[in-house]
Each structure stands twice: as structure tokens, then as C-alpha cells.
mmCIF file of C-alpha atoms in Angstrom:
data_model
loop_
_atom_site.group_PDB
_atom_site.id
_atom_site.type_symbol
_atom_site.label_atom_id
_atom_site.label_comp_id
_atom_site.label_asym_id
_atom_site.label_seq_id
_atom_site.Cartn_x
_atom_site.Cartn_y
_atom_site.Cartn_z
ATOM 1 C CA UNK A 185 133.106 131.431 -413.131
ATOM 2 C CA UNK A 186 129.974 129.209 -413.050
ATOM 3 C CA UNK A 187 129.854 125.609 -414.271
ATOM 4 C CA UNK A 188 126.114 123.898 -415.038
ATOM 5 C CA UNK A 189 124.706 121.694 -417.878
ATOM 6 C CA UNK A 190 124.940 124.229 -420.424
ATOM 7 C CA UNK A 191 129.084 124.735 -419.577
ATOM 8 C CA UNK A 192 130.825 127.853 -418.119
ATOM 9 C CA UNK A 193 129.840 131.605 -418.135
ATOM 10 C CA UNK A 194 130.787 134.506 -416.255
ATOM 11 C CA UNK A 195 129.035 136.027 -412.930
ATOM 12 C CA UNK A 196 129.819 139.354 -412.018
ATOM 13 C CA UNK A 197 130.788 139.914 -408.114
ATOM 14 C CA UNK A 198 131.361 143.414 -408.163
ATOM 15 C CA UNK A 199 132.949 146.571 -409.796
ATOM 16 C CA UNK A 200 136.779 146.807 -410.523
ATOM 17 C CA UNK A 201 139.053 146.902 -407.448
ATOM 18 C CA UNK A 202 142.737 145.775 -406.267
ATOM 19 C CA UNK A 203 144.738 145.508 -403.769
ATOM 20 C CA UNK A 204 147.933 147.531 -404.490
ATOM 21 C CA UNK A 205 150.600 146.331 -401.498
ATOM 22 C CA UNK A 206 150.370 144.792 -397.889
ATOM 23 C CA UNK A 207 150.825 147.347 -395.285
ATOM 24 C CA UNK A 208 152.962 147.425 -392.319
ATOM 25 C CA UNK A 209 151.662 149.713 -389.608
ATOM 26 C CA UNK A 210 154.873 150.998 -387.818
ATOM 27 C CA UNK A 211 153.861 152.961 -384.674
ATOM 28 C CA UNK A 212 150.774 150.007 -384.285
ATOM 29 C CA UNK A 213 153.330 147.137 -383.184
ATOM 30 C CA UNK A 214 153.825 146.419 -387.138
ATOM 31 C CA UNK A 215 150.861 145.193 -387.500
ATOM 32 C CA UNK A 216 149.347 144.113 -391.176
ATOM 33 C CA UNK A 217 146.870 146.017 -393.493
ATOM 34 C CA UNK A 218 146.211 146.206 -396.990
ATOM 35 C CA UNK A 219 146.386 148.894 -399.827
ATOM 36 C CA UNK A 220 143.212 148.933 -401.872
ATOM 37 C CA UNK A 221 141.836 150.674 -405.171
ATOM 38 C CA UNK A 222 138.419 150.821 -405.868
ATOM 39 C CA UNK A 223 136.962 151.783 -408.721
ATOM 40 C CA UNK A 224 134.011 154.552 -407.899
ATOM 41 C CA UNK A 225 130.648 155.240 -409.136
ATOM 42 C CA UNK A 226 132.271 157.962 -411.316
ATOM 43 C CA UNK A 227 134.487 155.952 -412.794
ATOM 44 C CA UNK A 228 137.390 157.088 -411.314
ATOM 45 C CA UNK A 229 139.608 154.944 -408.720
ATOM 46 C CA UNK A 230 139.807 155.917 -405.115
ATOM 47 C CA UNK A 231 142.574 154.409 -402.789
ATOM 48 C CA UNK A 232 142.545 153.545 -399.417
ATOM 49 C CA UNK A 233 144.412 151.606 -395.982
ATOM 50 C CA UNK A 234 142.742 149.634 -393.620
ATOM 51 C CA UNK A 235 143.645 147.015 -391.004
ATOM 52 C CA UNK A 236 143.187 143.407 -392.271
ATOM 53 C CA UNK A 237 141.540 142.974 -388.673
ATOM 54 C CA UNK A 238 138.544 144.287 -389.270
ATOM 55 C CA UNK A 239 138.050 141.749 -392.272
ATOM 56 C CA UNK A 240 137.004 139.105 -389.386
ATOM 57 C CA UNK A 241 135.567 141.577 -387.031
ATOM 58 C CA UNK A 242 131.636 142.226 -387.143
ATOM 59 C CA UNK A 243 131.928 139.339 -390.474
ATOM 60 C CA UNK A 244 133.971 142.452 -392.162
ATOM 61 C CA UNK A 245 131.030 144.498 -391.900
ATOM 62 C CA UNK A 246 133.144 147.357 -391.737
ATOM 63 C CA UNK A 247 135.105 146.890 -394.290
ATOM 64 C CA UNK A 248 131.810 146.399 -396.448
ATOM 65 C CA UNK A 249 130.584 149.458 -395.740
ATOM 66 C CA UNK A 250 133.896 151.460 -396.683
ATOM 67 C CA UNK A 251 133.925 149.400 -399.741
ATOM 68 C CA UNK A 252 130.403 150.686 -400.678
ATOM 69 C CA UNK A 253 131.274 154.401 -399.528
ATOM 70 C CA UNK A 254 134.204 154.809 -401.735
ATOM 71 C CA UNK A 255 131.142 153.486 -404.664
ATOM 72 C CA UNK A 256 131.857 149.867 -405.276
ATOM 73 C CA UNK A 257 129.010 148.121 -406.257
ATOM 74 C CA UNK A 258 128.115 144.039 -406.187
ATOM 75 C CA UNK A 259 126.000 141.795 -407.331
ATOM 76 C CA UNK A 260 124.457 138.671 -405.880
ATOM 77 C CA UNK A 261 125.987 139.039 -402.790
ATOM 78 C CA UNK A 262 129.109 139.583 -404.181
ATOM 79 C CA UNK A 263 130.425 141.430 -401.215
ATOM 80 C CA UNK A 264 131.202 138.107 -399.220
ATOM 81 C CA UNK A 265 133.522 137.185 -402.072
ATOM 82 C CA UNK A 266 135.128 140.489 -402.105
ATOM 83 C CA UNK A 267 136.146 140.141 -398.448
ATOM 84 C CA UNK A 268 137.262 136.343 -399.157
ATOM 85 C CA UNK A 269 139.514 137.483 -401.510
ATOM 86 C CA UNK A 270 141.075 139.867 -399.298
ATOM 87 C CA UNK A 271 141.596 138.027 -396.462
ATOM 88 C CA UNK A 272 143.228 135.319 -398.519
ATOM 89 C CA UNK A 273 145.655 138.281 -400.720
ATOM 90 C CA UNK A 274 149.313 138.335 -400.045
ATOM 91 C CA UNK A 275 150.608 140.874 -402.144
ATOM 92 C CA UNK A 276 154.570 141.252 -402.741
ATOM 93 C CA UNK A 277 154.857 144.545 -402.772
ATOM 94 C CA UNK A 278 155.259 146.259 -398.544
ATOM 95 C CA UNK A 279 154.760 150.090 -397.610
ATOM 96 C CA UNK A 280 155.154 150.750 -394.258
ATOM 97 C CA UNK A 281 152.431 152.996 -393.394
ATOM 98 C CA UNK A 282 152.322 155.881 -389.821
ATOM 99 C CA UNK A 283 149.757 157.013 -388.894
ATOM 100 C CA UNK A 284 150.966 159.852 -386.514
ATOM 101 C CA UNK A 285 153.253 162.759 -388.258
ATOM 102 C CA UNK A 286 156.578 164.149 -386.468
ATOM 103 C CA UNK A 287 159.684 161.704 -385.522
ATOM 104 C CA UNK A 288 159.562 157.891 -386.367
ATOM 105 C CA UNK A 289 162.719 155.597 -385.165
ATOM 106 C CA UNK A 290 163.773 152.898 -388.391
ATOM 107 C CA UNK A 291 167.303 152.208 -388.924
ATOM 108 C CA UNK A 292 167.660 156.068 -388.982
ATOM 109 C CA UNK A 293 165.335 159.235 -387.445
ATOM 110 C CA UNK A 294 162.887 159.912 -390.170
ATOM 111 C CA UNK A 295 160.425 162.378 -389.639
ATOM 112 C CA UNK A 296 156.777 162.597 -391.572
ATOM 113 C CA UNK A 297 155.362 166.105 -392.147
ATOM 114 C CA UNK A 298 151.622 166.636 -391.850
ATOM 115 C CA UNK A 299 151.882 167.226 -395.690
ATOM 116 C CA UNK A 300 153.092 163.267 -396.373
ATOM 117 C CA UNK A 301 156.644 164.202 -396.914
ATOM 118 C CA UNK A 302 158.486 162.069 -395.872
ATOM 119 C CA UNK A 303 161.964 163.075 -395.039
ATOM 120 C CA UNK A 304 165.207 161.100 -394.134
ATOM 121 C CA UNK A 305 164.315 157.421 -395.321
ATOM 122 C CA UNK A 306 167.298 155.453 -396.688
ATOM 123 C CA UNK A 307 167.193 154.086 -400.428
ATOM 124 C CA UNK A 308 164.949 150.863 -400.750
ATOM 125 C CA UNK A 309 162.296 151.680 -397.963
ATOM 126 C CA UNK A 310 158.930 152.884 -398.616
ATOM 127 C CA UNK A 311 157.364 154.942 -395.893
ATOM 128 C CA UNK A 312 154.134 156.679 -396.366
ATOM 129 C CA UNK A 313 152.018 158.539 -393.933
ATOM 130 C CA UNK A 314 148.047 156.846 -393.908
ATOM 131 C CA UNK A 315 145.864 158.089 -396.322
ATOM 132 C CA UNK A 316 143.629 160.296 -395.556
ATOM 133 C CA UNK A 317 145.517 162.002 -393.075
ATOM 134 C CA UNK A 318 147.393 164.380 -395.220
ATOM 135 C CA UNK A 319 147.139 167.536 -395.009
ATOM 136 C CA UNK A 320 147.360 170.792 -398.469
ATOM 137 C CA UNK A 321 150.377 172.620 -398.364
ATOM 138 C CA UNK A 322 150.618 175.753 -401.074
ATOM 139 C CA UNK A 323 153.390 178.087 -402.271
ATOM 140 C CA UNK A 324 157.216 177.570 -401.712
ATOM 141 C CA UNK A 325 159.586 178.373 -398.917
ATOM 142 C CA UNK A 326 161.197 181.590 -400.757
ATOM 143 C CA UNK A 327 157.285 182.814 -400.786
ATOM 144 C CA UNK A 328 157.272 182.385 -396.842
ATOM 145 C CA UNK A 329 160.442 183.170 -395.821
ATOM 146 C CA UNK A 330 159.222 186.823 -397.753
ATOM 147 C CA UNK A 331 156.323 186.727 -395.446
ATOM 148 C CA UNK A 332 158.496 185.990 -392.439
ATOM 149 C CA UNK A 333 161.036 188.605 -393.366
ATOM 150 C CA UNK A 334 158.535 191.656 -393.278
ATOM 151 C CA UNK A 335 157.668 190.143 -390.002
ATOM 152 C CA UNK A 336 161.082 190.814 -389.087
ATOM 153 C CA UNK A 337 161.050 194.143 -390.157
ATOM 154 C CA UNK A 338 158.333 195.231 -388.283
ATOM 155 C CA UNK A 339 159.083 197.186 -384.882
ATOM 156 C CA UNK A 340 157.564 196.527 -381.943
ATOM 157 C CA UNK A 341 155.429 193.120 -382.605
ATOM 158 C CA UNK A 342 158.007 191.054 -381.174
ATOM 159 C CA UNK A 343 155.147 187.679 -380.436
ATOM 160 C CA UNK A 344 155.048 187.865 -384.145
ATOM 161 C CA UNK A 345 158.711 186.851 -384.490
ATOM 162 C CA UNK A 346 158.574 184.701 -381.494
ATOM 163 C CA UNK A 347 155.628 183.382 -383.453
ATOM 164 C CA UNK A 348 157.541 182.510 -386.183
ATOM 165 C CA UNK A 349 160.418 180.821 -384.556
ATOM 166 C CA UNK A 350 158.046 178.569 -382.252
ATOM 167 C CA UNK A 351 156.905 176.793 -385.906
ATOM 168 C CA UNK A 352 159.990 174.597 -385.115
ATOM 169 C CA UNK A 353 160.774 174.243 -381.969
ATOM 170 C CA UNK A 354 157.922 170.978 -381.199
ATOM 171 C CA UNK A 355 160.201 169.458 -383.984
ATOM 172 C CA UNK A 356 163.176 169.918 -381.700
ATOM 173 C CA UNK A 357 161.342 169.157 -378.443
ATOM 174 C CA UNK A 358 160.258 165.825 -379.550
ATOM 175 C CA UNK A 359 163.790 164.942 -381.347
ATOM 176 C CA UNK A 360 165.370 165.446 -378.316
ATOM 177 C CA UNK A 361 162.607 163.832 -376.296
ATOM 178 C CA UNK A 362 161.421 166.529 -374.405
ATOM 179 C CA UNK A 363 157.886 167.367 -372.718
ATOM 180 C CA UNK A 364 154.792 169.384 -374.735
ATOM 181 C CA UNK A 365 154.949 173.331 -373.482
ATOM 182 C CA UNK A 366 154.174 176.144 -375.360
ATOM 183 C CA UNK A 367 153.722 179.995 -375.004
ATOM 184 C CA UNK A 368 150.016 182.154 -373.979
ATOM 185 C CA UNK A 369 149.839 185.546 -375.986
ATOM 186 C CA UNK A 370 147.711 187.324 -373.304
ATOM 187 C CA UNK A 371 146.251 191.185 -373.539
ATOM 188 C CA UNK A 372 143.994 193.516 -375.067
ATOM 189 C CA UNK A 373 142.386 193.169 -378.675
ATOM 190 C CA UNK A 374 143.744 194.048 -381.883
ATOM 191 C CA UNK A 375 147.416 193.255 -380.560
ATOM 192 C CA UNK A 376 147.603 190.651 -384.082
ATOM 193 C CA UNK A 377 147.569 188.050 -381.418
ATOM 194 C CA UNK A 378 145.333 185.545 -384.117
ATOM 195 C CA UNK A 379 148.321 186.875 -386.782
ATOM 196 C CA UNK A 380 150.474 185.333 -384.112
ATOM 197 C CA UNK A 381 149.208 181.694 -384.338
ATOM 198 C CA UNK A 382 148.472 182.265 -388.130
ATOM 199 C CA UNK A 383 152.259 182.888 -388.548
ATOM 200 C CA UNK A 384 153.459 179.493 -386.743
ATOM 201 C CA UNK A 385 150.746 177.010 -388.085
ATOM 202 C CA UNK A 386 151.523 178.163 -391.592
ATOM 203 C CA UNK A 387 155.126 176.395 -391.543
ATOM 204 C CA UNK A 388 153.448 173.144 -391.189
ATOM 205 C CA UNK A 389 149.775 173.702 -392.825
ATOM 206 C CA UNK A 390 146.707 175.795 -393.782
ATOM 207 C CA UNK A 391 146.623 179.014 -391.813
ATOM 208 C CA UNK A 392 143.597 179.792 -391.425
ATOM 209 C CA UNK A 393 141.241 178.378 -388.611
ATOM 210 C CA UNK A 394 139.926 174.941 -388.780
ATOM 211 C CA UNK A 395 141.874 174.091 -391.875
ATOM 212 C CA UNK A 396 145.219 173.050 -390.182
ATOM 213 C CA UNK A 397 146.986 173.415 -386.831
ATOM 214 C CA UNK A 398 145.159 176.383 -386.446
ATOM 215 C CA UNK A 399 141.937 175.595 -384.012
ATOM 216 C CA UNK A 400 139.805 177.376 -381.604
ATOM 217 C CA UNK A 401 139.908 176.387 -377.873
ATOM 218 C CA UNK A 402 135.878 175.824 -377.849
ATOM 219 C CA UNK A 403 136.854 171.937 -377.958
ATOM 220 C CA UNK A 404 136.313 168.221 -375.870
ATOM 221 C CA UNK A 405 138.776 166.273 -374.157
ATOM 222 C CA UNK A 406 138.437 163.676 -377.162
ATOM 223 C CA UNK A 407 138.991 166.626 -379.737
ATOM 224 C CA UNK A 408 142.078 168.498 -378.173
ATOM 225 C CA UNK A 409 143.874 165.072 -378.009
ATOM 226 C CA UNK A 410 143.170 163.936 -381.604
ATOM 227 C CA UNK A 411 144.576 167.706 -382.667
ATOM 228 C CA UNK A 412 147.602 167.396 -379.970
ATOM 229 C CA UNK A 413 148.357 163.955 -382.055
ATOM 230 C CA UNK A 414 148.153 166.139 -385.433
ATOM 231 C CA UNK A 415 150.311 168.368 -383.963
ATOM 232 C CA UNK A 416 152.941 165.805 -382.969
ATOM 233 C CA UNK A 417 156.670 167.247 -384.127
ATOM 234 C CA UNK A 418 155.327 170.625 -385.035
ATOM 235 C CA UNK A 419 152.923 173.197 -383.264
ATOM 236 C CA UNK A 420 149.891 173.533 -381.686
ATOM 237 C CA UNK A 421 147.873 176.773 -382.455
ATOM 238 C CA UNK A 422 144.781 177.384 -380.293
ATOM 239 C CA UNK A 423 142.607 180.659 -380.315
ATOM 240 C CA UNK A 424 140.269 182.387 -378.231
ATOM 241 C CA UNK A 425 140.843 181.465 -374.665
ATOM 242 C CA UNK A 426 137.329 182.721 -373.683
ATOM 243 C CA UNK A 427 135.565 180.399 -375.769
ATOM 244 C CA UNK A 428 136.239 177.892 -373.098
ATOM 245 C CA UNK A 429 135.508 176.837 -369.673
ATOM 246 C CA UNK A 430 138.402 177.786 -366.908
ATOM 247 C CA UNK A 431 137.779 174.161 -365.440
ATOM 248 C CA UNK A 432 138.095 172.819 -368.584
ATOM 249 C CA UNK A 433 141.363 175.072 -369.989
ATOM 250 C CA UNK A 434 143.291 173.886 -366.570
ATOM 251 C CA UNK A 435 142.522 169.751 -367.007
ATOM 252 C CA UNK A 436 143.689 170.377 -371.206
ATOM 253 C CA UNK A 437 146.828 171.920 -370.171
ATOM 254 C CA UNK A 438 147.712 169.313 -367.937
ATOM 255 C CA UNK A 439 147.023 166.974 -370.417
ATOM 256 C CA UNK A 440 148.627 168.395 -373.046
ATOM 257 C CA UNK A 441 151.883 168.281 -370.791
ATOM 258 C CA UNK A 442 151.435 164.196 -370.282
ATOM 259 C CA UNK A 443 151.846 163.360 -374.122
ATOM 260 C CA UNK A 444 149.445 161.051 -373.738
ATOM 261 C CA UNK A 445 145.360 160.747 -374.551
ATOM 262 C CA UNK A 446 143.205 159.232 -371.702
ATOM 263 C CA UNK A 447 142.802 155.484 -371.332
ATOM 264 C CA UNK A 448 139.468 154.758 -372.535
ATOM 265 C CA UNK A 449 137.487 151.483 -374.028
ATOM 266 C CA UNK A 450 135.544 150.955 -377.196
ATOM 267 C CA UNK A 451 131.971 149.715 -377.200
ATOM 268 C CA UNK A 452 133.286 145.947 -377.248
ATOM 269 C CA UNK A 453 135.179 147.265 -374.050
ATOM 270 C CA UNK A 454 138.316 146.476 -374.978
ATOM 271 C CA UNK A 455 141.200 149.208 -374.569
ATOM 272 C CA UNK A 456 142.025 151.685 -377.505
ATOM 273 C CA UNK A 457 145.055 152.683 -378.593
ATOM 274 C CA UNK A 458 146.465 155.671 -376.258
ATOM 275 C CA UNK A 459 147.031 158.609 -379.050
ATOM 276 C CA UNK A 460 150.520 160.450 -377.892
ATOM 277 C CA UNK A 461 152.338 163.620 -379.343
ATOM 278 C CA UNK A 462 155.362 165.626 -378.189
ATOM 279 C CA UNK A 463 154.573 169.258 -379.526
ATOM 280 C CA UNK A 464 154.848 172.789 -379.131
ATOM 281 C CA UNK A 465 151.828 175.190 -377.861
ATOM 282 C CA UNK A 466 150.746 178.730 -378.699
ATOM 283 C CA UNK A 467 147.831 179.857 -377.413
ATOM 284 C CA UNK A 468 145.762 183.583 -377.397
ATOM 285 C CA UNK A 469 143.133 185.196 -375.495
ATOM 286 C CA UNK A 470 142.508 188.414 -373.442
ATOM 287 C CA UNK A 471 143.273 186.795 -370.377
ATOM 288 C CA UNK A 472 146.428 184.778 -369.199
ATOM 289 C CA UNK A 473 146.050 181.267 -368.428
ATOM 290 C CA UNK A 474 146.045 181.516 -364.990
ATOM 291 C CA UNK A 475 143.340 184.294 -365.115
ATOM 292 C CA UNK A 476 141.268 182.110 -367.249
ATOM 293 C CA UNK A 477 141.511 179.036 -364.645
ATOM 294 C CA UNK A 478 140.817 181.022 -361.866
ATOM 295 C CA UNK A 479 137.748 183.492 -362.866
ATOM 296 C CA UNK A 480 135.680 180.075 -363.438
ATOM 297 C CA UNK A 481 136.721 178.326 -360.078
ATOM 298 C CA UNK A 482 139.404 176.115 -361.799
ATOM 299 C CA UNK A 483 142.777 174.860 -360.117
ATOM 300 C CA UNK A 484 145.873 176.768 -361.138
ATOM 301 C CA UNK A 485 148.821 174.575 -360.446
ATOM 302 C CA UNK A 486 152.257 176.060 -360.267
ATOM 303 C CA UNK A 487 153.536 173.956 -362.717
ATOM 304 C CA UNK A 488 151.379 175.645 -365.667
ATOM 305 C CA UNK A 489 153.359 178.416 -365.467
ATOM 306 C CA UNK A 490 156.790 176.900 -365.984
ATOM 307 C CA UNK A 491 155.127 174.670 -368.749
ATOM 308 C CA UNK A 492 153.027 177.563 -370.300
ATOM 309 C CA UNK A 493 154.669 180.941 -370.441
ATOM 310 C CA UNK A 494 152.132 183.656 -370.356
ATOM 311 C CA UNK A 495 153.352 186.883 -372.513
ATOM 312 C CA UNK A 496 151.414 189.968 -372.246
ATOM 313 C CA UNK A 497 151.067 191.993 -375.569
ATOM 314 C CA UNK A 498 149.054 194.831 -374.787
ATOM 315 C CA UNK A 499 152.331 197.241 -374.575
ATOM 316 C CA UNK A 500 153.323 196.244 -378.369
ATOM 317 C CA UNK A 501 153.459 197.890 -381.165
ATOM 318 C CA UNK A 502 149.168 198.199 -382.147
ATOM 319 C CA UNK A 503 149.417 200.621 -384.987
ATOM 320 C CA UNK A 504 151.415 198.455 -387.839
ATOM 321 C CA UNK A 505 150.090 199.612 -391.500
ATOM 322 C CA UNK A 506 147.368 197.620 -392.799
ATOM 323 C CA UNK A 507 149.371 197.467 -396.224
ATOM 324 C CA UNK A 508 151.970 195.285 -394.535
ATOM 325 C CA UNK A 509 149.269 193.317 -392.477
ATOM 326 C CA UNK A 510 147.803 192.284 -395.943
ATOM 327 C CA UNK A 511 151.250 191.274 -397.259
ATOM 328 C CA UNK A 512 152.238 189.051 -394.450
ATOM 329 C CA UNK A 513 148.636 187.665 -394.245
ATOM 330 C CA UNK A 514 148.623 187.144 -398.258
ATOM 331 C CA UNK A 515 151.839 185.825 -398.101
ATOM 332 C CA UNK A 516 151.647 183.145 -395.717
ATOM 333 C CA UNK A 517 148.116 182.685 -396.792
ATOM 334 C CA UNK A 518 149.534 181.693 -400.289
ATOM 335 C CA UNK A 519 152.622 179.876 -399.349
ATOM 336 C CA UNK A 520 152.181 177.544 -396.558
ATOM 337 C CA UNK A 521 153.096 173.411 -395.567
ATOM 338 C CA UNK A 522 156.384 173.718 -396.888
ATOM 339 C CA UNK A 523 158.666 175.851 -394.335
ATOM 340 C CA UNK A 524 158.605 173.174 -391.696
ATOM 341 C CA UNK A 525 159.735 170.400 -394.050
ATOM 342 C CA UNK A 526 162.431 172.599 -395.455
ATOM 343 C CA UNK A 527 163.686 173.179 -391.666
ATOM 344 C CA UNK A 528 163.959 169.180 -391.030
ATOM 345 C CA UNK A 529 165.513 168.565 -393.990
ATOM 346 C CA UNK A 530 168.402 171.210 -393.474
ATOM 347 C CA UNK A 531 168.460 169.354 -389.604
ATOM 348 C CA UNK A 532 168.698 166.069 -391.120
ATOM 349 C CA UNK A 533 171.578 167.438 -394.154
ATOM 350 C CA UNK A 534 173.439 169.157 -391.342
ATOM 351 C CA UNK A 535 173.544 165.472 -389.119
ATOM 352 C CA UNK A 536 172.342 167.698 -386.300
ATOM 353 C CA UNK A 537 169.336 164.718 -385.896
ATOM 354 C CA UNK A 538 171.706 162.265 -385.395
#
């Protein structure tokens, strides 16, 4: 509102937005963001968390520029007054907001699913996983468990069903506080090894590479960590052992075992927040581990092994019917996300979490 000689008329700052509740960022020492809606340059309204430090840091630069991705427009400078307003907002309404999926500690264990579910919170709390992080889930359980039971049925594949039953055990590891290991499906091609790691990410997410907890190991120290995080409470699918360097294979494993991302600083060289995880590994190639380390002049220690079982599946069963291939494939293709959930909420019914 702007007063001159004439009277009072009406400037306009910028396009329709709100701030819906105040955050409180549990596993970031509780500290306080903000809930906004912005209205986009289609008309529709986009939501969205951020971290009411970065209104003061850079002049709120940052949060500018998100403002103006998500399509709010301003006039007149109208930005400035936009971040005023938000660093002066108290809003009533709280959500506590994670940012890392797998087992939180409240008043009671409550675990967050890579989907957003959020299972195990008492009446009168609100906890959400950060948006944006949430990943599709598809189908139903009965449409899995289908999937799962013609895995059963099958002779001779026995990683497959070993497969299946590692979807859950990073849930357990990390309830019970235990370290990250996992399994290697080692051996000759066309052994459904891929199947394998298809079968156990599609309890938690997307099967299918690069869509979920699926991945390939052709990665970087910073990548493997952030999907080790994503992985935290459930499992760890990586592919293709020969996509990467020995060297490099040997320092990931290790790292995977220490729960814990590498200390490093940000440009204004202050120290980031360490990511950590507790989760379970399955991993594929045509070598074992420890040949993989070894062939490129990498450092086997004998710890890998205890941590990292490597099971050789070239003596399976190689000539299953591509009808039932295609029906566990389609299956878990078309019901995915929703197993894993199911599993912690039959934990948490049982008082077995407790």
C-alpha cells in the first residue's frame, strides 16, 4: 500500500505465495525452516522447504532464485519484500520435517520410507519426509508378494530368494544398530544376477536402474554416499562391478562399512553436514569383489570379506522359462514401494521395534 498526495493505491510485489507452517528439521539439531506455496507461471501452486538460514545468507540470494525457479514473478523489486516477509513470518502451524529415510528416534521409533510414509508416529505429531525427496511407489503388496511367490517356486535360482529376503534386512540392521554389509552375486552372464538386485530394490522403490535404489557402480565418492544416505533403513542395489575402477570399488566398500560420508567443506569453508546411513548391500558383476580389487592393483583387506559376502552363481539354475522371467519382471515392475512399508508396519504392530 502506497500513500502520496493523491491518497492510497495498491503496488503489486509479486505473484501469489504463502507460507503454509514453520518447519522443524529433526535429524539437523531441530533447526527452523519454513513451508512455502508459490503460485507458478502456469497457474498452478508448487510447494516447497527450505532453511530460514539461507534468508540472511548471500542477502537471501538463494532463496530468490528458488523463488523465481518454482515461477514467481515480482515487480519493482519486489523480491526484497518477499524475503522481509519471510524472515519476519511465524506461522502456528509445526511439521517436523527428515530429511534422511529409515529409523528416526521421537518419543517412539518411527521409521520414514523412501515413498514419504511415514509409519509409527503417535496421534497429534506431524512428521513428513522433505519434499522433494520422495520417491513413486506403484501397485500393492498382494501384486508383489505374487511376484515374490513365483520366485519361490522357481528351482535352482536360490540369489533370487536371497534377493528377496535382503529387501529387509538394512531395516533390521539399522533398528538394531548394526554396521552397513551386504552380499556380491559373482559369476558368469545370464545367471539373472541384474533380476537379483531388481527383486530387492523393488520392496522399497522403482526397479529399474537409475529410477530408485537400483544404480550402477560407474559412480564418485560424492555420488555413492548421497545413494548410501537414500538407502538408509532399506537396501542398496549396485550393478555392474566392471564398470568401475578396482582402486576405487575397495575405498567405496570401506566406506560404505563406516556409515558415514567424508568430512569435507563448502566454498565458504565451513564444514558440511556428514551424510550417514545404516543399510544393506547387494552388489553384481562377473567377478567377486576381491577379484575386482585386485586385477586393478587395489588393496583387498580381510575385513571385506566378512563385511561383503561374495556368492558365486554360475552353478545355478540358467535355463528358467522366459514366460516366468516376464511375470516376475512385470510383476514387480508394476507393483513396487509398497512391500517394505508393509514389512515395518507388521514390525512395529507386532512391538518387535520396541
Amino acid at each position: 500500500l502506497v500513500r502520496d498526495s493523491g491518497g492510497e493505491f495498491e503496488v503489486p510485489i509479486s505473484t501469489p505465495f504463502g507460507v503454509v507452517a514453520r518447519l522443524r528439521r529433526a535429524d539437523e539439531d531441530n533447526s527452523s525452516g519454513l513451508r512455502i506455496r508459490v503460485r507458478g507461471m502456469n497457474g498452478k501452486d508448487r510447494e516447497v522447504d527450505l532453511a530460514r538460514r539461507n534468508l540472511i545468507l548471500n542477502g537471501g540470494q538463494d532463496i530468490k532464485s528458488l523463488l523465481f525457479d518454482l515461477g514467481m514473478r515480482t515487480f519493482s523489486g519486489g523480491e526484497k519484500k518477499v524475503v522481509d516477509y519471510l524472515k519476519a513470518v511465524a506461522p502456528e502451524t509445526e511439521i517436523v520435517v527428515v530429511s534422511r529415510r529409515g529409523w528416526h528416534q521421537f518419543e517412539n521409533p518411527v521409521f520414514v520410507a523412501p515413498t514419504g510414509e511415514v509409519i509409527g508416529e503417535k496421534t497429534g505429531t506431524c512428521i513428513e519426509l522433505e519434499i522433494g525427496t520422495q520417491s513413486e511407489a506403484r501397485g500393492g503388496v498382494a501384486g508383489w508378494k505374487s511376484s515374490i511367490e513365483a520366485v519361490a517356486q522357481v528351482s535352482g535360482v536360490q540369489h533370487w530368494q536371497i534377493a528377496a529376503a535382503s529387501s529387509f534386512a538394512g531395516t533390521i540392521a539399522e533398528l538394531c544398530k548394526l554396521g552397513t554389509c551386504g552380499v556380491h552375486f559373482s559369476g558368469m552372464t545370464s545367471r539373472g544376477k541384474t533380476i537379483a538386485l531388481k527383486i530387492a530394490a523393488s520392496a522399497w522403490s522403482n526397479p529399474e536402474t537409475g529410477q530408485g535404489l537400483l544404480s550402477l557402480w560407474r559412480s564418485t565418492d560424492n555420488a555413492f554416499e548421497a545413494t548410501a544416505s537414500a538407502s538408509n533403513g532399506t537396501v542398496m542395489a549396485l550393478d555392474e562391478v566392471k564398470l568401475a575402477d578396482g582402486k576405487m570399488v575397495a575405498s567405496t566398500l570401506f566406506q560404505l562399512t563406516s556409515g558415514t560420508s567424508k568430512s569435507r567443506s563448502n566454498l565458504k569453508q565451513t564444514l558440511q553436514d556428514r551424510l550417514t546411513w545404516t543399510t544393506f548391500v547387494l552388489s553384481s558383476g562377473e567377478q567377486s569383489l576381491k577379484e575386482k580389487v585386485l586385477s586393478d592393483k587395489g588393496k583387498w583387506l580381510p575385513g571385506m570379506s566378512v563385511r561383503f559376502t561374495d556368492i558365486d552363481v554360475t552353478e545355478i539354475n540358467s535355463h528358467v522359462d522366459k514366460p516366468i522371467i516376464d511375470k516376475i519382471l512385470a510383476g514387480i515392475q508394476g507393483n513396487f514401494g509398497c512391500a517394505g512399508p508393509a514389512f515395518v508396519e507388521a514390525l512395529i504392530k507386532s512391538g518387535v521395534h520396541e
